[in-house]
Amino acid sequence: SQLTTYGNCKPHDLGIISDDDSIEMLSDRLKNGLWDDGIDVIISTGGISMGEKDNMEQVFVEGMGGKIHFGRMNMKPGKPTTFITIDKEGSNGTIRRKLVFALPGNPVSASVCTELLVRPCLDLLNQGVETSEVVNSLDEQVFIRHAVDNASVHDELMATLTKDVKLDKGRPEYHRVSLQRAQTPHDKLQYSYHATSTGVQRSSRVLSLRSADGLMMLPRGGPLGCGQDVAKKGQAYPVLLYQSSSYAMRCGTRFSESMHRRMLETKVKVETSEKLHLGIVVCTSEKEEASGRLDKVRTILMNSLGGEDHVELVNRVVCDMEASYDAIAQRLNEAVCGPAMDNANVIVVVVLGKSGQESNPLPFRTGLDVSHVLRQMTTKHADAMAMRLRKAAASEDALAALFENSVGLVRNASSVLISCSDRGLGEAGTVVRSSLNHLVAMLKK
């Protein structure tokens, strides 16, 4: 129903699918409707977060050959939102492309992300791109930037808060507000705007959308954000207006001229330039055999995490596991927390199986010892991500399911640590790549 109010698309309901179905079944069902001539954009809700049954990313990427362009967004609500494209070669050799917005399942998150991301995209597709001879002669990336800069986005205005609003210390927030307009005392032809929160902003609370005129852009709070915990009464912040709002001026604001862009521009430049600085710790009971296999591990990890353009190898360390539990714990602590990994923001601990034994992915006791030690070293355990990593590795090599993967923060929360076996390593790296980019960017804030 929200899409029908935009006037820029004709929605087709493809129904409801169950997350109990296999990836293959879900992919086949979506493929049946994807390449219909009337469909340009797919919007899914649910199954895109970090839970055990959140497998829509795998459906679109592995099952349907899609490419992820962004995901795990630094915003509230809507963090899991993922944008994917799926290409298919036509009979005449031309490429047909479908756009996919995989949105969170909570209704408010889905609604806000539809407003912020889907609506401007549909407007751009519907209106087309203003071009000139100069622009047409430039390369693809310049043309894309031109299209984005000149895209029509939300009308905006500055509004003053009528009450204090607590800021989120983890992410900037698009806070639902209702507006009131008042004439300014010194000029009856000028107006000022006052914003009142629509109440509790939980992503499951649909009532927060009722009577909302727009989304107020509130900064991240706390010492890692704007430095304050509360947006105080009387402070003014930009509001992105809903199209249905009586305050919307429909003046065709361009993205390049918007307050929205100016607030985000510096942050975007920092995050998009962030590189993964990779440290590798290889655990083996066959240290003398490790050198050749270490090169293979390095190559697999570098490729699966994005290649040399996105990943820089900081250091590689071999950790001998032919020792008591206490000695293993000491060696792992030195390898992960010692000077060898000072410049690494991602540390991957890989347990090697015994050479020449295809049926034995790793010494079982060694794997348990490594998992137990690393669990004690890490903070903010990302268990759902660890489960996704385990399932992805097992999809490449079923024996990888025997390893207890872990994901968390180490070195005073300055680095992300991941542990896995060498079985299914490529799939494991691929499935966590987009999440790693987001986590590393967050560590810098």
Short mmCIF file of C-alpha atoms in Angstrom, two decimals:
data_model
loop_
_atom_site.label_atom_id
_atom_site.label_comp_id
_atom_site.label_asym_id
_atom_site.label_seq_id
_atom_site.Cartn_x
_atom_site.Cartn_y
_atom_site.Cartn_z
CA SER A 1 0.00 0.00 0.00
CA GLN A 2 2.92 2.39 0.66
CA LEU A 3 4.25 1.90 -2.87
CA THR A 4 0.90 2.73 -4.43
CA THR A 5 1.00 6.22 -2.89
CA TYR A 6 4.19 7.13 -4.76
CA GLY A 7 2.69 7.20 -8.24
CA ASN A 8 5.96 6.01 -9.80
CA CYS A 9 5.38 2.25 -9.99
CA LYS A 10 2.82 -0.52 -10.30
CA PRO A 11 3.31 -3.05 -7.46
CA HIS A 12 2.94 -6.80 -8.10
CA ASP A 13 2.43 -9.01 -5.05
CA LEU A 14 4.56 -12.15 -5.42
CA GLY A 15 3.16 -13.64 -2.21
CA ILE A 16 4.70 -15.02 0.96
CA ILE A 17 7.47 -17.62 1.13
CA SER A 18 8.51 -19.69 4.13
CA ASP A 19 11.99 -19.49 5.64
CA ASP A 20 11.71 -23.23 6.34
CA ASP A 21 12.18 -23.92 2.62
CA SER A 22 15.63 -24.64 1.20
CA ILE A 23 17.66 -21.99 -0.63
CA GLU A 24 17.08 -23.89 -3.88
CA MET A 25 13.29 -23.89 -3.42
CA LEU A 26 13.21 -20.20 -2.53
CA SER A 27 15.43 -19.32 -5.51
CA ASP A 28 13.32 -21.33 -7.95
CA ARG A 29 10.11 -19.70 -6.74
CA LEU A 30 11.52 -16.18 -7.14
CA LYS A 31 13.03 -16.96 -10.54
CA ASN A 32 9.58 -17.77 -11.88
CA GLY A 33 8.47 -14.15 -11.47
CA LEU A 34 11.76 -12.30 -11.71
CA TRP A 35 12.12 -12.13 -15.47
CA ASP A 36 8.54 -11.18 -16.27
CA ASP A 37 8.54 -8.14 -18.54
CA GLY A 38 6.55 -6.12 -16.02
CA ILE A 39 9.04 -6.43 -13.16
CA ASP A 40 12.03 -4.09 -12.81
CA VAL A 41 12.59 -4.07 -9.04
CA ILE A 42 12.19 -6.81 -6.43
CA ILE A 43 11.49 -5.83 -2.81
CA SER A 44 11.68 -8.51 -0.14
CA THR A 45 11.07 -8.13 3.58
CA GLY A 46 12.59 -10.37 6.25
CA GLY A 47 15.28 -13.03 6.20
CA ILE A 48 18.18 -10.58 5.68
CA SER A 49 19.56 -10.14 9.21
CA MET A 50 21.96 -12.44 11.11
CA GLY A 51 19.60 -15.15 12.43
CA GLU A 52 19.84 -18.86 11.70
CA LYS A 53 17.01 -18.68 9.15
CA ASP A 54 17.99 -15.34 7.63
CA ASN A 55 19.05 -16.74 4.27
CA MET A 56 17.70 -14.27 1.67
CA GLU A 57 21.20 -12.99 0.90
CA GLN A 58 22.20 -16.54 -0.04
CA VAL A 59 19.00 -16.93 -2.08
CA PHE A 60 19.68 -13.83 -4.17
CA VAL A 61 23.47 -14.26 -4.46
CA GLU A 62 24.10 -18.00 -4.53
CA GLY A 63 20.74 -19.18 -5.82
CA MET A 64 20.09 -16.44 -8.37
CA GLY A 65 23.57 -15.17 -9.27
CA GLY A 66 23.16 -11.71 -7.74
CA LYS A 67 25.84 -9.19 -6.79
CA ILE A 68 25.76 -7.32 -3.47
CA HIS A 69 26.48 -3.59 -3.72
CA PHE A 70 25.89 -2.64 -0.09
CA GLY A 71 24.51 -4.07 3.15
CA ARG A 72 24.65 -3.75 6.96
CA MET A 73 23.89 -0.04 6.87
CA ASN A 74 24.97 2.40 9.56
CA MET A 75 21.46 3.67 10.27
CA LYS A 76 18.51 3.16 12.59
CA PRO A 77 16.11 1.64 11.71
CA GLY A 78 17.09 -0.61 8.80
CA LYS A 79 20.61 -1.85 9.56
CA PRO A 80 20.30 -5.22 7.69
CA THR A 81 19.09 -3.61 4.42
CA THR A 82 20.96 -5.01 1.40
CA PHE A 83 20.97 -3.89 -2.25
CA ILE A 84 21.63 -6.49 -4.94
CA THR A 85 21.57 -6.60 -8.74
CA ILE A 86 20.84 -9.72 -10.78
CA ASP A 87 21.87 -9.86 -14.45
CA LYS A 88 20.78 -12.15 -17.27
CA GLU A 89 21.98 -12.21 -20.85
CA GLY A 90 19.18 -11.89 -23.41
CA SER A 91 18.86 -13.80 -26.65
CA ASN A 92 20.30 -10.86 -28.58
CA GLY A 93 23.34 -10.58 -26.30
CA THR A 94 22.09 -7.61 -24.27
CA ILE A 95 22.20 -7.70 -20.48
CA ARG A 96 18.91 -7.50 -18.60
CA ARG A 97 19.26 -6.28 -15.02
CA LYS A 98 16.91 -6.47 -12.04
CA LEU A 99 17.31 -4.44 -8.87
CA VAL A 100 16.72 -6.08 -5.49
CA PHE A 101 16.08 -4.30 -2.19
CA ALA A 102 16.25 -6.89 0.62
CA LEU A 103 14.64 -5.07 3.54
CA PRO A 104 14.32 -6.02 7.23
CA GLY A 105 11.21 -7.88 8.39
CA ASN A 106 10.15 -5.45 11.10
CA PRO A 107 7.36 -3.29 9.64
CA VAL A 108 8.75 0.12 10.66
CA SER A 109 12.24 -0.73 9.39
CA ALA A 110 10.80 -1.92 6.07
CA SER A 111 8.63 1.20 5.74
CA VAL A 112 11.40 3.67 6.55
CA CYS A 113 13.88 1.97 4.20
CA THR A 114 11.28 1.94 1.44
CA GLU A 115 10.88 5.69 1.93
CA LEU A 116 14.62 6.44 2.10
CA LEU A 117 15.97 4.04 -0.54
CA VAL A 118 13.26 2.53 -2.72
CA ARG A 119 11.21 5.68 -3.37
CA PRO A 120 14.14 7.77 -4.75
CA CYS A 121 15.27 4.80 -6.85
CA LEU A 122 11.79 4.38 -8.36
CA ASP A 123 11.63 8.12 -9.05
CA LEU A 124 14.95 7.92 -10.86
CA LEU A 125 13.83 4.93 -12.94
CA ASN A 126 10.53 6.60 -13.73
CA GLN A 127 11.89 10.05 -14.60
CA GLY A 128 15.14 8.99 -16.24
CA VAL A 129 18.50 10.77 -16.10
CA GLU A 130 19.10 14.26 -17.40
CA THR A 131 21.97 13.98 -19.84
CA SER A 132 24.05 16.20 -22.07
CA GLU A 133 26.61 15.59 -24.75
CA VAL A 134 29.39 16.19 -22.22
CA VAL A 135 28.01 13.66 -19.73
CA ASN A 136 27.36 11.06 -22.42
CA SER A 137 31.02 11.17 -23.39
CA LEU A 138 32.29 10.38 -19.88
CA ASP A 139 32.97 7.00 -18.35
CA GLU A 140 30.41 4.88 -16.51
CA GLN A 141 31.33 5.93 -12.96
CA VAL A 142 31.10 9.64 -13.81
CA PHE A 143 27.72 9.06 -15.44
CA ILE A 144 26.48 7.24 -12.32
CA ARG A 145 27.66 10.10 -10.10
CA HIS A 146 25.89 12.57 -12.38
CA ALA A 147 22.67 10.53 -12.15
CA VAL A 148 22.84 10.35 -8.36
CA ASP A 149 23.70 14.03 -7.88
CA ASN A 150 20.75 15.10 -10.04
CA ALA A 151 18.24 12.61 -8.66
CA SER A 152 15.11 14.03 -7.05
CA VAL A 153 14.98 13.34 -3.32
CA HIS A 154 12.83 14.28 -0.35
CA ASP A 155 11.79 17.83 0.36
CA GLU A 156 13.56 19.03 3.50
CA LEU A 157 13.21 21.60 6.21
CA MET A 158 14.81 22.46 9.53
CA ALA A 159 12.66 21.87 12.59
CA THR A 160 13.13 22.61 16.29
CA LEU A 161 12.48 19.87 18.84
CA THR A 162 9.65 20.47 21.29
CA LYS A 163 11.03 17.91 23.77
CA ASP A 164 14.33 16.17 24.53
CA VAL A 165 15.02 13.00 22.49
CA LYS A 166 17.55 10.39 23.61
CA LEU A 167 20.20 9.71 20.96
CA ASP A 168 21.25 6.22 19.96
CA LYS A 169 24.94 5.63 20.83
CA GLY A 170 25.44 3.06 18.09
CA ARG A 171 23.98 4.59 14.92
CA PRO A 172 22.47 7.78 13.50
CA GLU A 173 18.69 7.63 13.51
CA TYR A 174 15.83 8.58 11.21
CA HIS A 175 13.35 9.55 13.91
CA ARG A 176 9.65 9.77 13.04
CA VAL A 177 8.24 13.20 13.92
CA SER A 178 5.07 15.22 13.48
CA LEU A 179 5.41 18.90 12.58
CA GLN A 180 3.70 22.13 13.52
CA ARG A 181 4.16 25.38 11.63
CA ALA A 182 4.18 28.82 13.23
CA GLN A 183 4.69 32.34 11.94
CA THR A 184 7.90 33.98 13.06
CA PRO A 185 7.33 36.97 15.39
CA HIS A 186 9.40 39.43 13.34
CA ASP A 187 8.05 38.46 9.89
CA LYS A 188 4.52 37.20 9.34
CA LEU A 189 5.48 35.89 5.88
CA GLN A 190 8.13 33.58 7.32
CA TYR A 191 7.47 30.30 9.12
CA SER A 192 9.32 28.20 11.65
CA TYR A 193 8.70 24.50 12.24
CA HIS A 194 8.51 22.52 15.45
CA ALA A 195 8.99 18.74 15.59
CA THR A 196 7.50 16.34 18.11
CA SER A 197 8.52 12.68 18.34
CA THR A 198 5.75 10.21 17.48
CA GLY A 199 6.69 8.21 20.58
CA VAL A 200 8.60 4.98 21.14
CA GLN A 201 10.65 4.28 18.02
CA ARG A 202 10.94 0.48 18.19
CA SER A 203 11.16 -1.01 14.71
CA SER A 204 8.16 -3.22 15.47
CA ARG A 205 5.91 -0.36 16.64
CA VAL A 206 3.81 0.65 13.65
CA LEU A 207 2.14 3.41 15.67
CA SER A 208 5.34 5.45 15.38
CA LEU A 209 4.44 5.96 11.70
CA ARG A 210 1.00 7.29 12.47
CA SER A 211 0.77 11.07 12.16
CA ALA A 212 4.43 11.26 11.11
CA ASP A 213 5.18 14.09 8.66
CA GLY A 214 8.76 13.08 8.10
CA LEU A 215 12.02 11.60 9.32
CA MET A 216 14.26 13.78 11.49
CA MET A 217 17.96 13.11 10.96
CA LEU A 218 19.47 12.65 14.41
CA PRO A 219 23.22 12.06 14.81
CA ARG A 220 24.83 9.17 16.62
CA GLY A 221 25.13 10.01 20.31
CA GLY A 222 27.82 9.48 22.93
CA PRO A 223 31.57 10.11 22.87
CA LEU A 224 32.00 8.23 19.57
CA GLY A 225 29.25 10.29 17.94
CA CYS A 226 28.24 13.92 18.32
CA GLY A 227 29.43 14.09 21.94
CA GLN A 228 26.01 14.44 23.55
CA ASP A 229 23.53 11.81 24.75
CA VAL A 230 20.36 13.80 24.13
CA ALA A 231 19.02 15.94 21.30
CA LYS A 232 17.70 18.75 23.46
CA LYS A 233 14.51 20.73 23.30
CA GLY A 234 15.07 23.81 21.15
CA GLN A 235 17.79 22.26 18.98
CA ALA A 236 17.10 22.16 15.23
CA TYR A 237 17.73 19.20 12.89
CA PRO A 238 16.84 18.45 9.23
CA VAL A 239 13.58 16.61 8.52
CA LEU A 240 13.04 14.58 5.34
CA LEU A 241 9.37 15.05 4.50
CA TYR A 242 6.99 12.28 3.55
CA GLN A 243 5.39 12.85 0.19
CA SER A 244 1.95 12.69 1.82
CA SER A 245 2.83 15.38 4.36
CA SER A 246 0.92 18.64 4.05
CA TYR A 247 4.27 20.40 4.52
CA ALA A 248 5.85 18.78 1.45
CA MET A 249 6.57 21.50 -1.11
CA ARG A 250 7.25 19.13 -4.02
CA CYS A 251 9.97 21.46 -5.21
CA GLY A 252 12.18 18.74 -6.74
CA THR A 253 15.15 18.86 -4.36
CA ARG A 254 18.25 17.37 -5.97
CA PHE A 255 20.53 15.12 -3.98
CA SER A 256 23.60 17.25 -4.69
CA GLU A 257 21.88 20.25 -3.08
CA SER A 258 20.27 18.46 -0.15
CA MET A 259 20.97 18.86 3.56
CA HIS A 260 20.88 15.06 3.71
CA ARG A 261 23.95 14.81 1.52
CA ARG A 262 25.85 17.52 3.36
CA MET A 263 25.35 15.74 6.69
CA LEU A 264 26.50 12.38 5.33
CA GLU A 265 29.22 13.42 2.90
CA THR A 266 32.22 13.46 5.24
CA LYS A 267 31.23 10.18 6.87
CA VAL A 268 30.75 8.45 3.51
CA LYS A 269 34.21 9.51 2.31
CA VAL A 270 35.81 8.02 5.41
CA GLU A 271 33.92 4.72 5.26
CA THR A 272 34.30 4.03 1.55
CA SER A 273 38.06 4.51 1.74
CA GLU A 274 38.44 2.03 4.62
CA LYS A 275 40.46 -1.06 3.75
CA LEU A 276 40.61 -4.42 5.48
CA HIS A 277 44.05 -4.84 7.09
CA LEU A 278 44.28 -8.60 7.40
CA GLY A 279 46.26 -10.62 9.92
CA ILE A 280 46.36 -14.41 9.58
CA VAL A 281 47.12 -16.86 12.40
CA VAL A 282 47.49 -20.45 11.28
CA CYS A 283 47.15 -23.13 13.97
CA THR A 284 48.73 -26.48 13.19
CA SER A 285 50.29 -29.48 14.90
CA GLU A 286 52.53 -29.93 11.84
CA LYS A 287 54.55 -26.72 11.90
CA GLU A 288 57.20 -28.01 9.54
CA GLU A 289 54.53 -28.66 6.87
CA ALA A 290 52.76 -25.31 7.26
CA SER A 291 54.72 -22.98 4.98
CA GLY A 292 53.27 -24.19 1.68
CA ARG A 293 49.74 -24.44 3.04
CA LEU A 294 50.04 -20.96 4.53
CA ASP A 295 50.35 -19.50 1.04
CA LYS A 296 47.17 -21.31 0.02
CA VAL A 297 45.30 -20.00 3.06
CA ARG A 298 46.50 -16.46 2.31
CA THR A 299 45.35 -16.68 -1.33
CA ILE A 300 41.91 -18.03 -0.43
CA LEU A 301 41.32 -15.39 2.24
CA MET A 302 42.54 -12.48 0.12
CA ASN A 303 40.32 -13.49 -2.81
CA SER A 304 37.19 -14.27 -0.78
CA LEU A 305 37.42 -11.00 1.19
CA GLY A 306 37.63 -8.81 -1.91
CA GLY A 307 41.11 -9.07 -3.43
CA GLU A 308 44.13 -6.79 -3.18
CA ASP A 309 42.10 -3.67 -3.99
CA HIS A 310 40.16 -4.10 -0.75
CA VAL A 311 42.44 -6.19 1.48
CA GLU A 312 46.00 -5.54 2.62
CA LEU A 313 47.92 -8.37 4.30
CA VAL A 314 49.54 -7.12 7.51
CA ASN A 315 51.19 -10.28 8.84
CA ARG A 316 51.07 -14.08 8.97
CA VAL A 317 51.88 -16.11 12.05
CA VAL A 318 52.14 -19.88 12.51
CA CYS A 319 51.04 -21.09 15.94
CA ASP A 320 52.26 -24.56 16.99
CA MET A 321 49.42 -26.59 18.56
CA GLU A 322 51.58 -29.55 19.61
CA ALA A 323 51.42 -28.51 23.26
CA SER A 324 49.35 -28.50 26.44
CA TYR A 325 46.17 -26.43 26.71
CA ASP A 326 47.89 -23.74 28.79
CA ALA A 327 50.71 -23.46 26.26
CA ILE A 328 48.21 -23.23 23.39
CA ALA A 329 46.37 -20.45 25.22
CA GLN A 330 49.61 -18.51 25.74
CA ARG A 331 50.70 -18.91 22.11
CA LEU A 332 47.33 -17.82 20.75
CA ASN A 333 47.28 -14.81 23.03
CA GLU A 334 50.74 -13.75 21.83
CA ALA A 335 49.80 -14.31 18.18
CA VAL A 336 46.51 -12.39 18.31
CA CYS A 337 47.28 -9.68 20.87
CA GLY A 338 51.01 -9.31 20.32
CA PRO A 339 52.88 -6.78 18.16
CA ALA A 340 52.60 -8.93 15.03
CA MET A 341 48.95 -7.87 14.67
CA ASP A 342 49.33 -4.22 15.71
CA ASN A 343 48.11 -2.88 12.36
CA ALA A 344 45.43 -5.50 11.66
CA ASN A 345 41.75 -4.59 11.89
CA VAL A 346 40.67 -8.13 10.89
CA ILE A 347 42.41 -11.20 12.32
CA VAL A 348 41.50 -14.63 10.96
CA VAL A 349 42.57 -17.69 12.95
CA VAL A 350 42.64 -20.78 10.72
CA VAL A 351 43.04 -24.30 12.12
CA LEU A 352 44.71 -26.60 9.60
CA GLY A 353 43.73 -30.22 9.21
CA LYS A 354 46.31 -32.97 9.06
CA SER A 355 48.09 -33.05 5.72
CA GLY A 356 47.18 -35.92 3.45
CA GLN A 357 44.06 -36.85 5.42
CA GLU A 358 41.05 -35.70 3.39
CA SER A 359 38.60 -37.34 5.78
CA ASN A 360 40.01 -35.56 8.83
CA PRO A 361 39.54 -31.76 8.58
CA LEU A 362 41.36 -31.03 11.85
CA PRO A 363 42.47 -32.70 15.06
CA PHE A 364 39.18 -32.55 16.94
CA ARG A 365 40.70 -31.75 20.34
CA THR A 366 42.86 -28.99 18.86
CA GLY A 367 39.81 -27.38 17.29
CA LEU A 368 37.97 -27.41 20.63
CA ASP A 369 40.98 -25.95 22.45
CA VAL A 370 41.36 -23.11 19.93
CA SER A 371 37.64 -22.29 20.05
CA HIS A 372 37.61 -22.27 23.85
CA VAL A 373 40.69 -20.05 24.13
CA LEU A 374 39.46 -17.53 21.56
CA ARG A 375 36.06 -17.38 23.21
CA GLN A 376 37.73 -16.15 26.38
CA MET A 377 39.76 -13.55 24.46
CA THR A 378 36.91 -11.95 22.51
CA THR A 379 34.21 -9.47 23.49
CA LYS A 380 30.85 -8.71 21.85
CA HIS A 381 30.49 -12.20 20.44
CA ALA A 382 28.64 -12.22 17.10
CA ASP A 383 27.14 -15.70 17.43
CA ALA A 384 24.65 -15.28 14.59
CA MET A 385 27.46 -14.29 12.21
CA ALA A 386 29.50 -17.25 13.41
CA MET A 387 26.59 -19.55 12.58
CA ARG A 388 26.33 -18.07 9.08
CA LEU A 389 30.05 -18.57 8.61
CA ARG A 390 29.77 -22.20 9.74
CA LYS A 391 26.87 -22.92 7.40
CA ALA A 392 28.64 -21.28 4.46
CA ALA A 393 31.82 -23.29 5.05
CA ALA A 394 29.77 -26.49 5.35
CA SER A 395 28.09 -25.75 2.01
CA GLU A 396 31.55 -26.05 0.39
CA ASP A 397 32.81 -28.91 2.57
CA ALA A 398 30.41 -30.76 4.88
CA LEU A 399 33.22 -31.60 7.33
CA ALA A 400 33.59 -27.89 8.13
CA ALA A 401 30.40 -28.19 10.20
CA LEU A 402 32.45 -30.02 12.85
CA PHE A 403 34.37 -26.83 13.68
CA GLU A 404 33.07 -24.37 16.28
CA ASN A 405 33.50 -20.99 14.58
CA SER A 406 33.66 -17.77 16.57
CA VAL A 407 33.40 -14.07 15.72
CA GLY A 408 34.04 -11.18 18.08
CA LEU A 409 36.22 -8.21 18.94
CA VAL A 410 39.78 -8.38 20.32
CA ARG A 411 42.64 -6.02 21.18
CA ASN A 412 40.44 -3.67 23.21
CA ALA A 413 37.70 -3.81 20.54
CA SER A 414 40.03 -2.42 17.85
CA SER A 415 40.02 -5.56 15.67
CA VAL A 416 37.52 -8.15 14.47
CA LEU A 417 38.53 -11.76 15.11
CA ILE A 418 37.21 -14.73 13.12
CA SER A 419 38.12 -18.37 13.66
CA CYS A 420 37.51 -21.19 11.19
CA SER A 421 39.05 -24.35 9.80
CA ASP A 422 40.75 -24.56 6.42
CA ARG A 423 37.78 -26.58 5.13
CA GLY A 424 35.25 -24.40 3.32
CA LEU A 425 37.46 -21.36 3.90
CA GLY A 426 36.55 -19.63 0.62
CA GLU A 427 32.80 -19.73 1.23
CA ALA A 428 33.31 -18.65 4.85
CA GLY A 429 35.25 -15.57 3.77
CA THR A 430 32.73 -14.66 1.09
CA VAL A 431 29.71 -14.79 3.38
CA VAL A 432 31.20 -12.45 6.01
CA ARG A 433 32.82 -9.97 3.61
CA SER A 434 30.03 -7.35 3.53
CA SER A 435 29.57 -7.56 7.30
CA LEU A 436 33.31 -7.14 7.88
CA ASN A 437 33.43 -3.92 5.87
CA HIS A 438 30.66 -2.51 8.04
CA LEU A 439 32.23 -3.68 11.32
CA VAL A 440 35.65 -2.25 10.45
CA ALA A 441 34.08 1.09 9.54
CA MET A 442 32.22 1.11 12.87
CA LEU A 443 35.45 0.44 14.81
CA LYS A 444 36.85 3.72 13.48
CA LYS A 445 34.05 5.79 15.05
#
